[in-house]
């Protein structure tokens, strides 16, 4: 239910991002989803990968500042209003989302990665409202 | 308790009378015996008779470390070799070492100064003093050794290193005083904690010096070893340890100013600054026979504190050394030391982080950028966390030095890891 996301501080966005993807590829670690949060002179790469603990260790050894954060992955069907329904539930429950990003996982649905202050509560509310969360064993293999 | 109450608690007029008399005698001696100083005074158009009192001190030319190197090894000695009974030398990481010589009277004076310092820290003939400064060319070991002997303490001349033996003797002999560098004291404290032997020790006083240390280090050592930790200051060119020492008030270090007259100068212009202002510390040794120094620039930055101390002593005190004058930057007319930036960072970071200062000039306006390595403790996954960290650092710097600095966070271990201005500061202003 709770997914481990890696956040990586990137001082030089383009060059270091290329290096990082190369390191993961060389170590046979699959990236399922990623987004780059862009600040003025640095970026934060957020990524969901297969074998997050190993990936974090490898990246730390390569000199990156790496943090592991809990997130929720929500399956959103490819149909009008799919995302709206989920966000409406969250707003009804007064849950503020710090950030989110999406990736296409198969033909029928997209996966949306969500982070809030209290990720457990976030997951619980979504489940109570019959929203479909992607399980960790599935997501790490996407 | 005072070692020499007459001089340590003398009134200002008496101290100045002693200083003036000794200054005048010293100038006559060097003028006669040291060609280097004779030439220098002639160049400045001064004879010893022009210096009537300590108030004329500012008329004399400065002496710098390079002068010692240029006159290597014995060129600045004011006595014949048969009067010199001891030689010490600095390690000399760049170029030739600097050599200092002592006559029998110089060693007497040094022991007297150290005995005053030891007494200030509460050391007496009831104590067992373990001297873990290095013995040898370095002045720390022998300086502490003879000083503690002078007050009648039982001295253990164990020298530096060999922590296992240090702790064994500390326990077996019941050492009550430890003298070493603060970093070695920290290491001893860690080891004592790790081995759980604190209760077997009788330590109560630490006399630490020869390198700068922070208040955090002091609290750590004091709390871990349950001792009172005192800073002792000195440099081999002047005499070695015991130029100044903290009393129990720990509010600045009392300078043995009847032997070493202090001044604070603006390191850029050489102009003497009033008491209380921060600048470069300068000493004139007025009693040393073998190698007197006139207005020697220590390159240490500090300020002088005058007025009677709560301990009863009237000697001028110096604040803890804030940095080296070589490291000073002037940005928009404000004096900035890398050590100030470091203390601003220490309010946010647990351990001193790696940082770099970059100074630029855009449209005649100086700008300061501070690059700091990001550490894991400060963020989780959000931009706002890093932006808040930058704001905290920037606010701390502004309140400490009164200048705005733009903060750039960089990846861990991406900045050069070294002490000294070369790596810490990049000044692109070409001025
Ligand atoms: Zn005092």
Coordinates of C-alpha atoms and ligand atoms in Angstrom, one line a residue:
Chain A
X1 CA 0.0 0.0 0.0
X2 CA 2.8 2.4 0.9
X3 CA 5.5 2.7 -1.7
X4 CA 9.1 3.7 -1.2
X5 CA 10.1 6.7 -3.4
X6 CA 13.6 7.9 -3.7
X7 CA 14.3 11.7 -3.7
X8 CA 17.6 12.7 -5.0
X9 CA 19.1 16.2 -4.8
X10 CA 20.6 17.3 -8.2
X11 CA 22.8 20.3 -8.2
X12 CA 23.5 20.3 -11.9
X13 CA 20.2 19.1 -13.2
X14 CA 21.0 17.9 -16.7
X15 CA 24.5 16.3 -16.3
X16 CA 23.8 14.7 -13.0
X17 CA 20.5 13.3 -14.1
X18 CA 22.1 11.6 -17.1
X19 CA 24.8 10.1 -14.9
X20 CA 22.2 8.9 -12.4
X21 CA 20.2 7.1 -15.0
X22 CA 23.3 5.5 -16.3
X23 CA 24.3 4.2 -12.7
X24 CA 20.8 2.7 -12.3
X25 CA 20.9 1.1 -15.7
X26 CA 24.3 -0.4 -15.1
X27 CA 23.1 -1.9 -11.8
X28 CA 20.0 -3.3 -13.5
X29 CA 17.6 -1.2 -11.6
X30 CA 14.4 -0.3 -13.3
X31 CA 12.8 3.2 -13.1
X32 CA 9.0 3.0 -13.0
X33 CA 8.2 6.7 -12.6
X34 CA 10.0 9.9 -12.1
X35 CA 9.5 13.6 -11.9
X36 CA 11.9 16.5 -11.4
X37 CA 11.0 19.3 -9.1
X38 CA 12.7 22.4 -10.4
X39 CA 14.1 25.1 -8.2
X40 CA 16.2 28.1 -9.4
X41 CA 19.6 26.4 -9.2
X42 CA 19.0 22.8 -8.3
X43 CA 16.4 20.1 -8.8
X44 CA 14.9 17.2 -6.9
X45 CA 14.5 14.0 -8.8
X46 CA 11.7 11.8 -7.4
X47 CA 11.7 8.3 -8.6
X48 CA 10.0 5.0 -8.0
X49 CA 12.4 2.1 -8.8
X50 CA 12.6 -1.6 -8.4
X51 CA 14.7 -2.5 -5.3
X52 CA 14.6 0.9 -3.7
X53 CA 16.9 0.1 -0.8
X54 CA 19.7 -1.2 -3.1
X55 CA 19.2 1.8 -5.4
X56 CA 19.5 4.2 -2.5
X57 CA 22.7 2.6 -1.3
X58 CA 24.3 2.6 -4.8
X59 CA 23.4 6.3 -5.3
X60 CA 24.7 7.3 -1.9
X61 CA 28.0 5.6 -2.7
X62 CA 28.1 7.5 -5.9
X63 CA 27.9 10.7 -3.9
X64 CA 24.2 11.7 -4.2
X65 CA 22.1 13.1 -1.3
X66 CA 19.3 10.4 -1.4
X67 CA 16.3 10.3 0.8
X68 CA 13.7 7.5 1.0
X69 CA 10.1 8.8 1.3
X70 CA 6.7 7.0 1.7
X71 CA 4.2 7.7 -1.1
X72 CA 0.9 6.3 -2.3
X73 CA 0.4 5.1 -5.8
X74 CA -3.2 5.4 -7.1
X75 CA -4.5 3.6 -10.2
X76 CA -6.6 6.1 -12.2
X77 CA -8.6 4.6 -15.1
X78 CA -8.3 6.2 -18.5
X79 CA -11.7 7.8 -18.6
X80 CA -13.1 11.3 -18.1
X81 CA -13.2 12.4 -14.4
X82 CA -10.9 9.6 -13.2
X83 CA -8.5 11.8 -11.4
X84 CA -11.1 14.3 -10.3
X85 CA -12.9 11.7 -8.2
X86 CA -9.8 10.9 -6.2
X87 CA -8.9 14.5 -5.6
X88 CA -12.4 15.4 -4.7
X89 CA -12.3 12.7 -1.9
X90 CA -9.0 14.1 -0.6
X91 CA -10.3 17.6 -0.5
X92 CA -13.5 16.5 1.3
X93 CA -11.2 14.9 3.9
X94 CA -9.0 18.0 4.2
X95 CA -5.9 16.3 2.9
X96 CA -3.4 18.5 1.3
X97 CA -1.2 17.0 -1.4
X98 CA 2.4 18.2 -1.3
X99 CA 3.2 16.9 -4.8
X100 CA 2.0 14.4 -7.3
X101 CA 3.1 13.0 -10.6
X102 CA 1.7 10.4 -13.0
X103 CA 2.9 7.8 -15.4
X104 CA 1.1 5.4 -17.7
X105 CA 1.3 1.9 -16.5
X106 CA -0.9 0.0 -19.0
X107 CA -3.6 0.7 -21.6
X108 CA -6.5 0.9 -19.2
X109 CA -5.1 3.1 -16.4
X110 CA -2.4 5.6 -15.3
X111 CA -0.7 5.5 -12.0
X112 CA -0.5 8.7 -9.9
X113 CA 2.2 9.1 -7.2
X114 CA 0.9 11.1 -4.2
X115 CA 2.7 12.6 -1.2
X116 CA 1.2 14.3 1.8
X117 CA 2.2 15.0 5.4
X118 CA 0.6 11.8 6.7
X119 CA 0.9 9.2 4.0
X120 CA -0.7 6.4 6.0
X121 CA -3.8 8.5 6.5
X122 CA -3.8 9.4 2.9
X123 CA -3.7 5.7 1.9
X124 CA -6.4 4.9 4.4
X125 CA -8.8 7.5 3.2
X126 CA -8.4 6.5 -0.5
X127 CA -9.0 2.9 0.4
X128 CA -12.0 3.6 2.5
X129 CA -13.5 5.3 -0.6
X130 CA -12.9 2.3 -2.8
X131 CA -10.0 3.9 -4.7
X132 CA -7.6 1.4 -6.2
X133 CA -4.0 1.6 -4.8
X134 CA -1.2 -0.1 -6.6
X135 CA 0.6 -2.6 -4.4
X136 CA 4.3 -2.4 -3.9
X137 CA 5.2 -5.8 -5.5
X138 CA 3.4 -4.6 -8.6
X139 CA 4.8 -1.1 -8.8
X140 CA 8.5 -2.1 -8.3
X141 CA 8.2 -4.4 -11.3
X142 CA 6.4 -2.0 -13.7
Chain B
X1 CA 44.8 32.5 44.1
X2 CA 47.5 34.4 42.2
X3 CA 51.0 33.3 41.4
X4 CA 52.3 36.9 41.3
X5 CA 49.7 39.2 42.8
X6 CA 51.9 42.3 42.6
X7 CA 52.0 42.3 38.8
X8 CA 48.8 40.4 37.9
X9 CA 46.7 42.8 40.0
X10 CA 48.8 45.9 39.5
X11 CA 47.0 49.2 38.6
X12 CA 47.2 50.5 35.1
X13 CA 49.8 53.2 35.8
X14 CA 52.2 50.7 37.5
X15 CA 51.8 48.3 34.6
X16 CA 52.6 51.0 32.1
X17 CA 55.6 52.1 34.1
X18 CA 57.0 48.6 34.1
X19 CA 56.2 48.1 30.4
X20 CA 57.8 51.5 29.4
X21 CA 61.0 50.8 31.4
X22 CA 61.4 47.3 29.9
X23 CA 60.5 48.5 26.4
X24 CA 63.2 51.1 26.5
X25 CA 65.8 48.6 27.8
X26 CA 64.9 46.0 25.2
X27 CA 65.2 48.5 22.3
X28 CA 68.7 49.5 23.4
X29 CA 69.7 45.9 23.5
X30 CA 68.4 45.0 20.0
X31 CA 69.7 48.2 18.5
X32 CA 73.2 47.3 19.7
X33 CA 73.1 43.6 19.0
X34 CA 70.8 42.8 16.1
X35 CA 71.8 44.4 12.7
X36 CA 68.4 43.6 11.3
X37 CA 66.6 45.7 13.8
X38 CA 69.2 48.5 13.7
X39 CA 68.7 48.8 10.0
X40 CA 65.0 48.7 10.3
X41 CA 64.9 51.4 13.0
X42 CA 67.3 53.6 11.0
X43 CA 65.1 53.2 7.9
X44 CA 62.2 54.4 10.0
X45 CA 64.3 57.3 11.3
X46 CA 64.0 56.2 14.9
X47 CA 66.6 55.7 17.6
X48 CA 65.8 53.9 20.9
X49 CA 65.8 57.3 22.6
X50 CA 62.7 58.3 20.6
X51 CA 60.6 55.7 22.4
X52 CA 60.0 57.2 25.8
X53 CA 57.1 55.1 26.9
X54 CA 54.7 52.4 25.9
X55 CA 52.6 55.2 24.3
X56 CA 55.3 55.5 21.6
X57 CA 55.1 51.8 20.7
X58 CA 53.1 52.6 17.5
X59 CA 56.1 54.4 16.0
X60 CA 58.1 51.2 15.8
X61 CA 58.1 49.1 12.6
X62 CA 56.4 45.7 12.5
X63 CA 58.2 42.3 12.4
X64 CA 56.6 39.5 10.4
X65 CA 57.1 35.8 10.2
X66 CA 59.0 36.2 6.9
X67 CA 61.6 38.3 8.7
X68 CA 62.3 35.2 10.9
X69 CA 62.6 33.0 7.9
X70 CA 64.9 35.5 6.1
X71 CA 67.2 35.5 9.1
X72 CA 67.2 31.7 9.6
X73 CA 68.5 30.3 11.8
X74 CA 70.1 32.7 14.3
X75 CA 70.0 36.1 12.6
X76 CA 67.6 37.7 15.0
X77 CA 69.4 36.6 18.2
X78 CA 70.4 39.4 20.5
X79 CA 72.9 37.4 22.5
X80 CA 76.0 35.4 21.7
X81 CA 75.5 31.7 21.1
X82 CA 77.1 30.8 24.5
X83 CA 74.2 32.5 26.3
X84 CA 71.6 30.4 24.4
X85 CA 70.6 27.3 26.4
X86 CA 67.6 26.1 24.4
X87 CA 66.4 26.1 20.8
X88 CA 62.8 25.4 19.6
X89 CA 61.5 25.5 16.0
X90 CA 58.2 25.5 14.3
X91 CA 57.4 22.6 11.9
X92 CA 57.5 24.9 8.9
X93 CA 55.0 23.4 6.5
X94 CA 56.0 26.0 3.9
X95 CA 59.6 26.9 3.5
X96 CA 62.1 27.0 6.3
X97 CA 61.1 26.5 9.9
X98 CA 61.2 29.4 12.3
X99 CA 63.7 29.1 15.0
X100 CA 63.5 30.6 18.5
X101 CA 66.2 30.7 21.2
X102 CA 66.1 31.0 24.9
X103 CA 68.6 32.2 27.5
X104 CA 68.5 30.8 31.0
X105 CA 66.6 34.0 32.0
X106 CA 64.2 33.4 29.2
X107 CA 63.4 29.9 30.5
X108 CA 62.9 31.4 34.0
X109 CA 60.5 34.0 32.6
X110 CA 58.6 31.3 30.6
X111 CA 58.2 29.1 33.7
X112 CA 57.0 32.1 35.7
X113 CA 54.4 33.0 33.0
X114 CA 53.3 29.3 32.8
X115 CA 53.1 29.2 36.6
X116 CA 50.8 32.2 36.6
X117 CA 48.6 30.5 34.0
X118 CA 48.6 27.2 35.9
X119 CA 47.6 29.0 39.1
X120 CA 44.8 30.8 37.2
X121 CA 43.4 27.3 36.4
X122 CA 43.6 26.3 40.0
X123 CA 46.7 24.0 39.6
X124 CA 48.9 23.8 42.7
X125 CA 51.5 21.6 44.4
X126 CA 48.6 19.2 45.4
X127 CA 48.1 18.3 41.8
X128 CA 49.4 15.6 39.5
X129 CA 49.7 17.0 36.0
X130 CA 49.8 14.8 33.0
X131 CA 51.5 16.7 30.1
X132 CA 50.2 15.1 26.8
X133 CA 51.5 17.9 24.6
X134 CA 54.3 16.8 22.3
X135 CA 57.8 17.1 23.8
X136 CA 60.5 18.2 21.3
X137 CA 61.0 21.1 19.0
X138 CA 57.4 22.1 19.6
X139 CA 57.2 24.4 22.6
X140 CA 54.0 22.8 24.1
X141 CA 55.5 19.9 26.0
X142 CA 58.5 21.5 27.7
X143 CA 56.7 24.8 28.3
X144 CA 53.9 23.0 30.3
X145 CA 56.4 20.7 31.9
X146 CA 58.6 23.4 33.6
X147 CA 55.5 25.6 34.3
X148 CA 53.8 22.8 36.2
X149 CA 57.0 22.0 38.0
X150 CA 57.3 25.6 39.0
X151 CA 54.0 25.5 40.9
X152 CA 55.1 22.3 42.5
X153 CA 52.7 19.9 40.8
X154 CA 53.9 16.3 40.2
X155 CA 54.5 16.2 36.4
X156 CA 54.0 13.2 34.2
X157 CA 56.0 13.9 31.1
X158 CA 54.1 11.3 28.9
X159 CA 54.1 13.5 25.7
X160 CA 51.5 13.1 23.0
X161 CA 49.8 9.9 21.7
X162 CA 49.6 6.4 23.0
X163 CA 46.1 6.8 24.4
X164 CA 46.0 3.4 26.1
X165 CA 49.0 4.3 28.2
X166 CA 47.6 7.9 28.8
X167 CA 44.5 6.4 30.3
X168 CA 46.3 3.7 32.3
X169 CA 48.6 6.2 34.0
X170 CA 45.7 8.7 34.4
X171 CA 43.9 6.0 36.4
X172 CA 46.9 4.5 38.2
X173 CA 48.6 7.8 39.2
X174 CA 45.3 9.6 39.8
X175 CA 46.2 12.6 37.5
X176 CA 44.1 15.6 38.4
X177 CA 45.3 17.8 35.5
X178 CA 45.6 17.0 31.8
X179 CA 47.4 19.4 29.4
X180 CA 47.1 18.7 25.7
X181 CA 45.4 20.0 22.5
X182 CA 41.6 20.3 22.6
X183 CA 41.2 17.9 19.8
X184 CA 43.2 15.2 21.6
X185 CA 41.2 16.0 24.8
X186 CA 38.0 15.4 22.8
X187 CA 39.5 12.1 21.6
X188 CA 40.4 11.1 25.2
X189 CA 36.9 12.0 26.3
X190 CA 35.4 9.8 23.7
X191 CA 37.7 6.9 24.7
X192 CA 36.9 7.3 28.4
X193 CA 33.2 7.2 27.6
X194 CA 33.6 4.2 25.3
X195 CA 35.5 2.3 28.0
X196 CA 33.2 3.4 30.8
X197 CA 36.2 4.4 33.1
X198 CA 35.2 7.9 34.0
X199 CA 34.5 7.0 37.6
X200 CA 38.1 5.6 38.0
X201 CA 39.6 9.0 37.1
X202 CA 40.4 11.9 39.4
X203 CA 40.8 14.6 36.7
X204 CA 39.4 18.0 37.5
X205 CA 41.3 20.5 35.4
X206 CA 42.2 20.6 31.6
X207 CA 44.7 23.1 30.2
X208 CA 44.2 23.0 26.5
X209 CA 45.8 25.1 23.7
X210 CA 47.9 25.2 20.6
X211 CA 44.9 25.1 18.3
X212 CA 41.5 27.0 18.1
X213 CA 38.5 25.3 19.5
X214 CA 34.8 25.9 19.7
X215 CA 32.5 26.3 22.7
X216 CA 30.8 23.1 21.7
X217 CA 34.1 21.3 22.1
X218 CA 34.6 22.9 25.4
X219 CA 31.1 21.8 26.7
X220 CA 31.6 18.3 25.3
X221 CA 35.0 17.9 27.1
X222 CA 33.9 19.5 30.3
X223 CA 30.7 17.4 30.5
X224 CA 32.2 14.1 29.4
X225 CA 35.3 14.2 31.7
X226 CA 33.6 16.3 34.4
X227 CA 36.4 18.8 34.5
X228 CA 36.8 22.5 33.9
X229 CA 38.5 23.2 30.6
X230 CA 40.8 26.3 30.3
X231 CA 42.2 27.8 27.1
X232 CA 45.9 28.6 27.1
X233 CA 47.3 30.7 24.3
X234 CA 50.8 31.2 23.0
X235 CA 53.0 31.0 20.0
X236 CA 56.6 29.8 19.8
X237 CA 57.9 33.1 18.3
X238 CA 56.7 35.0 21.4
X239 CA 57.6 32.3 24.0
X240 CA 55.4 29.2 23.6
X241 CA 52.3 28.5 25.7
X242 CA 51.5 30.9 28.5
X243 CA 51.4 34.2 26.6
X244 CA 47.8 34.3 27.9
X245 CA 45.4 32.2 29.8
X246 CA 41.8 32.0 30.9
X247 CA 40.9 32.5 34.6
X248 CA 38.0 30.8 36.3
X249 CA 35.7 33.5 34.8
X250 CA 36.4 32.2 31.3
X251 CA 35.8 35.7 29.9
X252 CA 38.9 36.2 27.8
X253 CA 42.5 35.2 28.4
X254 CA 44.7 37.3 30.7
X255 CA 47.9 38.4 28.8
X256 CA 51.2 38.4 30.7
X257 CA 51.6 41.9 29.5
X258 CA 54.5 42.9 31.7
X259 CA 56.4 40.6 29.3
X260 CA 54.4 40.7 26.1
X261 CA 52.8 44.0 25.2
X262 CA 49.7 43.5 23.1
X263 CA 48.3 45.8 20.4
X264 CA 45.4 45.3 18.0
X265 CA 45.9 46.7 14.5
X266 CA 43.9 46.9 11.3
X267 CA 45.6 44.2 9.2
X268 CA 45.1 46.2 6.0
X269 CA 46.5 49.5 7.1
X270 CA 48.6 48.7 10.2
X271 CA 46.9 51.4 12.1
X272 CA 46.4 50.7 15.9
X273 CA 42.8 50.1 16.8
X274 CA 41.2 51.1 20.1
X275 CA 40.5 48.5 22.8
X276 CA 37.4 46.4 22.0
X277 CA 37.8 46.5 18.2
X278 CA 38.6 43.3 16.3
X279 CA 41.9 43.2 14.4
X280 CA 45.2 41.5 14.2
X281 CA 47.0 40.8 17.5
X282 CA 50.6 42.2 17.7
X283 CA 53.1 41.5 20.5
X284 CA 56.3 43.2 21.6
X285 CA 58.4 41.1 23.9
X286 CA 60.0 43.4 26.4
X287 CA 62.0 40.9 28.6
X288 CA 63.1 38.2 26.3
X289 CA 66.9 38.2 25.9
X290 CA 67.8 35.7 23.2
X291 CA 65.3 36.7 20.6
X292 CA 63.3 39.9 21.4
X293 CA 60.5 40.7 18.9
X294 CA 59.3 44.2 18.1
X295 CA 55.6 44.5 17.2
X296 CA 55.4 40.9 15.9
X297 CA 52.3 40.3 13.8
X298 CA 50.7 37.1 15.0
X299 CA 48.1 37.1 12.2
X300 CA 45.6 36.0 14.8
X301 CA 42.4 38.0 14.9
X302 CA 40.9 38.9 18.2
X303 CA 40.0 41.9 20.4
X304 CA 41.4 43.2 23.7
X305 CA 39.3 43.6 26.8
X306 CA 40.5 46.1 29.5
X307 CA 39.3 46.6 33.0
X308 CA 39.5 44.6 36.2
X309 CA 38.3 41.1 35.8
X310 CA 36.0 39.5 38.4
X311 CA 38.9 37.3 39.4
X312 CA 40.8 40.4 40.6
X313 CA 43.4 40.5 37.9
X314 CA 43.9 43.7 36.0
X315 CA 46.0 42.4 33.1
X316 CA 44.5 43.0 29.7
X317 CA 42.5 40.1 28.3
X318 CA 42.2 38.8 24.7
X319 CA 39.0 37.3 23.3
X320 CA 39.2 33.8 21.8
X321 CA 41.0 34.0 18.4
X322 CA 38.4 34.4 15.7
X323 CA 40.5 33.5 12.7
X324 CA 43.6 34.5 10.8
X325 CA 44.1 37.9 9.3
X326 CA 45.1 36.3 6.0
X327 CA 41.6 34.9 5.9
X328 CA 39.9 38.3 6.2
X329 CA 37.8 39.5 3.4
X330 CA 36.4 43.0 3.0
X331 CA 33.0 42.9 1.3
X332 CA 31.2 46.2 0.8
X333 CA 33.4 47.7 3.5
X334 CA 32.5 45.0 6.1
X335 CA 35.2 42.7 7.5
X336 CA 34.2 39.1 6.9
X337 CA 36.0 36.0 8.2
X338 CA 35.3 32.5 7.0
X339 CA 35.0 31.5 10.7
X340 CA 32.0 33.8 11.1
X341 CA 30.3 32.0 8.2
X342 CA 31.2 28.7 9.8
X343 CA 29.6 29.7 13.1
X344 CA 26.4 30.8 11.2
X345 CA 26.3 27.4 9.6
X346 CA 26.8 25.7 13.0
X347 CA 23.5 27.1 14.2
X348 CA 21.8 25.0 11.5
X349 CA 24.2 22.1 11.1
X350 CA 25.2 19.5 13.7
X351 CA 28.7 19.2 12.4
X352 CA 30.6 21.9 10.6
X353 CA 29.7 21.4 6.9
X354 CA 31.9 22.0 4.0
X355 CA 31.4 25.4 2.5
X356 CA 32.9 27.9 0.0
X357 CA 32.6 31.6 -0.2
X358 CA 32.5 33.2 -3.6
X359 CA 32.9 37.0 -3.9
X360 CA 32.1 38.8 -7.1
X361 CA 31.7 42.4 -8.1
X362 CA 28.8 43.3 -10.3
X363 CA 28.3 47.0 -11.3
X364 CA 30.7 48.1 -8.5
X365 CA 28.7 46.2 -5.9
X366 CA 30.3 43.3 -4.1
X367 CA 28.2 40.1 -3.8
X368 CA 28.8 37.2 -1.5
X369 CA 27.7 33.7 -2.4
X370 CA 28.0 30.8 0.1
X371 CA 28.0 27.3 -1.3
X372 CA 27.1 24.7 1.3
X373 CA 26.9 21.0 1.0
X374 CA 23.4 19.6 1.6
X375 CA 23.3 16.9 4.3
X376 CA 20.6 14.2 4.7
X377 CA 19.4 15.6 8.0
X378 CA 17.9 18.7 6.4
X379 CA 15.4 17.4 3.8
X380 CA 13.1 14.6 2.8
X381 CA 11.7 15.1 -0.6
X382 CA 10.5 18.6 -1.0
X383 CA 11.8 21.8 -2.5
X384 CA 10.3 23.9 0.3
X385 CA 12.5 22.1 2.9
X386 CA 15.6 23.1 1.0
X387 CA 14.4 26.6 0.5
X388 CA 13.7 26.9 4.3
X389 CA 17.2 25.7 5.0
X390 CA 18.7 28.3 2.7
X391 CA 16.6 31.0 4.3
X392 CA 17.7 30.0 7.8
X393 CA 21.4 30.0 6.8
X394 CA 21.0 33.3 5.0
X395 CA 19.2 34.9 8.0
X396 CA 21.9 33.7 10.3
X397 CA 24.7 35.1 8.2
X398 CA 22.9 38.5 7.9
X399 CA 22.4 38.7 11.6
X400 CA 26.0 37.8 12.3
X401 CA 27.9 39.9 9.7
X402 CA 25.3 42.4 8.6
X403 CA 25.5 41.4 4.9
X404 CA 23.2 39.6 2.6
X405 CA 24.6 36.3 1.2
X406 CA 23.0 34.2 -1.5
X407 CA 23.0 30.6 -0.5
X408 CA 23.6 27.8 -3.0
X409 CA 23.1 24.2 -1.8
X410 CA 25.5 21.7 -3.5
X411 CA 25.8 18.0 -3.4
X412 CA 27.6 16.2 -0.5
X413 CA 31.4 16.0 -0.9
X414 CA 31.4 18.2 -3.9
X415 CA 33.5 21.0 -2.4
X416 CA 37.2 20.8 -1.8
X417 CA 38.0 19.5 1.7
X418 CA 40.7 21.6 3.2
X419 CA 41.6 24.3 5.7
X420 CA 42.8 27.7 4.6
X421 CA 41.8 30.5 2.4
X422 CA 42.8 29.0 -0.9
X423 CA 40.0 26.5 -1.0
X424 CA 37.5 28.2 1.3
X425 CA 37.3 31.5 -0.6
X426 CA 37.1 32.4 -4.3
X427 CA 37.5 36.1 -4.7
X428 CA 36.8 37.1 -8.3
X429 CA 37.1 40.9 -7.8
X430 CA 40.7 41.4 -8.9
X431 CA 41.3 44.1 -6.4
Ligands
LIG1 ZN1 40.2 36.9 35.3

